[in-house]
Each structure stands twice: as structure tokens, then as C-alpha cells.
PDB file of C-alpha atoms in Angstrom:
ATOM      1  CA  MET A 267     121.980  75.710  84.373  1.00 48.00           C
ATOM      2  CA  GLU A 268     122.048  75.357  88.112  1.00 60.00           C
ATOM      3  CA  GLN A 269     118.260  75.116  88.492  1.00 62.00           C
ATOM      4  CA  SER A 270     115.667  74.569  85.745  1.00 65.00           C
ATOM      5  CA  SER A 271     112.875  76.765  87.106  1.00 67.00           C
ATOM      6  CA  THR A 272     111.703  79.001  89.885  1.00 68.00           C
ATOM      7  CA  THR A 273     108.338  80.368  90.920  1.00 70.00           C
ATOM      8  CA  VAL A 274     107.676  83.880  92.147  1.00 70.00           C
ATOM      9  CA  VAL A 275     104.418  84.929  93.787  1.00 70.00           C
ATOM     10  CA  VAL A 276     103.776  88.657  93.417  1.00 68.00           C
ATOM     11  CA  SER A 277     101.087  90.676  95.134  1.00 67.00           C
ATOM     12  CA  ASN A 278     101.469  94.462  94.824  1.00 66.00           C
ATOM     13  CA  GLU A 279     105.234  94.940  95.132  1.00 66.00           C
ATOM     14  CA  ASN A 280     108.452  93.839  93.456  1.00 66.00           C
ATOM     15  CA  ALA A 281     109.233  90.205  94.154  1.00 66.00           C
ATOM     16  CA  PRO A 282     112.700  88.700  93.805  1.00 67.00           C
ATOM     17  CA  ALA A 283     113.005  85.015  93.027  1.00 68.00           C
ATOM     18  CA  ALA A 284     113.213  82.968  96.233  1.00 67.00           C
ATOM     19  CA  VAL A 285     116.203  81.084  94.837  1.00 69.00           C
ATOM     20  CA  PRO A 286     118.519  82.797  92.333  1.00 68.00           C
ATOM     21  CA  LEU A 287     118.097  81.442  88.818  1.00 69.00           C
ATOM     22  CA  VAL A 288     121.521  81.107  87.158  1.00 71.00           C
ATOM     23  CA  VAL A 289     121.491  80.409  83.412  1.00 69.00           C
ATOM     24  CA  LYS A 290     124.510  80.460  81.096  1.00 71.00           C
ATOM     25  CA  GLY A 291     124.308  80.024  77.346  1.00 74.00           C
ATOM     26  CA  TYR A 292     120.519  79.896  76.969  1.00 75.00           C
ATOM     27  CA  ASP A 293     117.683  82.353  76.485  1.00 80.00           C
ATOM     28  CA  VAL A 294     115.493  82.756  79.547  1.00 81.00           C
ATOM     29  CA  SER A 295     111.747  82.867  79.027  1.00 85.00           C
ATOM     30  CA  GLY A 296     108.645  82.681  81.136  1.00 87.00           C
ATOM     31  CA  GLU A 297     105.049  83.694  81.422  1.00 90.00           C
ATOM     32  CA  VAL A 298     102.894  85.671  83.782  1.00 90.00           C
ATOM     33  CA  GLN A 299      99.263  84.964  84.586  1.00 90.00           C
ATOM     34  CA  SER A 300      96.590  86.248  86.896  1.00 89.00           C
ATOM     35  CA  ASP A 301      93.597  84.020  87.595  1.00 90.00           C
ATOM     36  CA  SER A 302      94.873  81.699  84.832  1.00 90.00           C
ATOM     37  CA  GLU A 303      94.776  84.535  82.263  1.00 95.00           C
ATOM     38  CA  PRO A 304      97.888  85.944  80.519  1.00 95.00           C
ATOM     39  CA  MET A 305      99.005  89.422  81.594  1.00 94.00           C
ATOM     40  CA  LYS A 306     100.426  91.898  79.100  1.00 96.00           C
ATOM     41  CA  GLY A 307     102.851  94.706  80.020  1.00 93.00           C
ATOM     42  CA  VAL A 308     104.376  93.267  83.198  1.00 90.00           C
ATOM     43  CA  SER A 309     108.023  94.348  83.595  1.00 88.00           C
ATOM     44  CA  PHE A 310     110.720  91.784  84.404  1.00 87.00           C
ATOM     45  CA  LEU A 311     114.103  93.102  85.500  1.00 85.00           C
ATOM     46  CA  LEU A 312     117.400  91.283  85.222  1.00 84.00           C
ATOM     47  CA  TYR A 313     120.155  91.831  87.808  1.00 83.00           C
ATOM     48  CA  SER A 314     123.601  90.322  88.180  1.00 82.00           C
ATOM     49  CA  ALA A 315     126.405  90.221  90.700  1.00 81.00           C
ATOM     50  CA  SER A 316     129.027  89.452  88.029  1.00 81.00           C
ATOM     51  CA  VAL A 317     127.842  90.779  84.635  1.00 79.00           C
ATOM     52  CA  THR A 318     127.714  94.432  83.544  1.00 78.00           C
ATOM     53  CA  GLN A 319     125.420  96.192  81.054  1.00 78.00           C
ATOM     54  CA  GLU A 320     128.330  96.368  78.622  1.00 77.00           C
ATOM     55  CA  ASP A 321     128.367  92.549  78.488  1.00 74.00           C
ATOM     56  CA  ILE A 322     124.779  92.193  77.246  1.00 77.00           C
ATOM     57  CA  ASN A 323     122.687  92.986  74.213  1.00 76.00           C
ATOM     58  CA  GLY A 324     119.194  92.279  72.955  1.00 77.00           C
ATOM     59  CA  CYS A 325     117.127  93.594  75.845  1.00 82.00           C
ATOM     60  CA  ASN A 326     116.053  97.031  77.050  1.00 86.00           C
ATOM     61  CA  VAL A 327     118.736  98.665  79.230  1.00 85.00           C
ATOM     62  CA  ALA A 328     116.703 101.810  79.964  1.00 86.00           C
ATOM     63  CA  PRO A 329     115.988 102.425  83.677  1.00 82.00           C
ATOM     64  CA  VAL A 330     112.655 101.113  84.969  1.00 83.00           C
ATOM     65  CA  ASP A 331     110.529 102.809  87.639  1.00 81.00           C
ATOM     66  CA  GLY A 332     110.392 100.662  90.754  1.00 73.00           C
ATOM     67  CA  ALA A 333     113.721  98.955  90.087  1.00 76.00           C
ATOM     68  CA  LEU A 334     115.471  97.515  93.132  1.00 70.00           C
ATOM     69  CA  VAL A 335     118.047  99.930  94.514  1.00 70.00           C
ATOM     70  CA  GLY A 336     120.275  99.813  97.544  1.00 69.00           C
ATOM     71  CA  ASP A 337     121.874  96.397  97.111  1.00 74.00           C
ATOM     72  CA  PRO A 338     125.429  97.160  95.957  1.00 78.00           C
ATOM     73  CA  SER A 339     126.080  93.490  95.152  1.00 80.00           C
ATOM     74  CA  LEU A 340     123.491  93.504  92.342  1.00 81.00           C
ATOM     75  CA  VAL A 341     123.655  95.571  89.157  1.00 82.00           C
ATOM     76  CA  TYR A 342     120.564  96.255  87.040  1.00 84.00           C
ATOM     77  CA  LEU A 343     121.185  94.899  83.531  1.00 85.00           C
ATOM     78  CA  CYS A 344     118.010  95.165  81.490  1.00 88.00           C
ATOM     79  CA  SER A 345     114.269  94.575  81.387  1.00 90.00           C
ATOM     80  CA  SER A 346     111.656  92.777  79.344  1.00 91.00           C
ATOM     81  CA  GLN A 347     107.885  93.256  79.209  1.00 92.00           C
ATOM     82  CA  SER A 348     105.337  90.494  78.874  1.00 94.00           C
ATOM     83  CA  ARG A 349     103.572  90.265  75.534  1.00 96.00           C
ATOM     84  CA  GLU A 350      99.867  89.859  74.768  1.00 97.00           C
ATOM     85  CA  ASP A 351     100.064  86.133  75.573  1.00 97.00           C
ATOM     86  CA  GLY A 352     101.830  86.816  78.904  1.00 95.00           C
ATOM     87  CA  THR A 353     105.229  85.528  77.756  1.00 95.00           C
ATOM     88  CA  PHE A 354     108.547  87.339  78.170  1.00 92.00           C
ATOM     89  CA  SER A 355     112.165  86.525  77.377  1.00 89.00           C
ATOM     90  CA  PHE A 356     115.736  87.597  77.959  1.00 86.00           C
ATOM     91  CA  PRO A 357     118.153  86.709  75.147  1.00 80.00           C
ATOM     92  CA  CYS A 358     121.331  84.771  75.777  1.00 71.00           C
ATOM     93  CA  TRP A 359     124.627  86.626  75.852  1.00 63.00           C
ATOM     94  CA  VAL A 360     128.152  85.353  76.068  1.00 52.00           C
ATOM     95  CA  ASP A 361     130.336  86.328  79.027  1.00 48.00           C
ATOM     96  CA  ARG A 362     133.484  88.195  78.040  1.00 42.00           C
TER      97      ARG A 362
END
């Protein structure tokens, strides 16, 4: 893990992490809140410059409305939605 955490402040638009969060060999999880209350149904999208959709499993690979397009260096991999308690996760996968 190159960095243990990152914070993203979102208003009304998509918001990329200020510093890329690189994690290898571990599940990635987090939570989303508004006014200190958990938010259900928020979409989190995972992109990579080196991994392809064929290399992953365990998360939703269906396209998501509002996904970032236009940056050829990043490939959309999958998405996760926050649960009732505001938590979300992306499962670990092993690079081929």
C-alpha cells in the first residue's frame, strides 16, 4: 500500500481522489456520510491505468451513468454502491 487513506470532498459532481490510492493484495473499503449521517446508494467507480476488467472479479462491471470518460490512460473497471450504513467495498484481486 503506497498510502493508507485519502479523503474526497464531493459537492454535486464526480470527484476523483486528490492523490491516487494504490492498493495491492487487500480489499478496499470506505464509508460515505452527509452531515455525519450514512448515505445509501452512492456509486463508487474504480479505474486503473494498468489493470483490465478481465483481471478482476467480485464487483459490478456494468457501465455506470456519469462515469469518467475521455482520459485514455484510465480504464473503468467496476463499481460498488454504498449500503444502508454508508459503507462500500471493492474486493481484492490478484494481478495476472
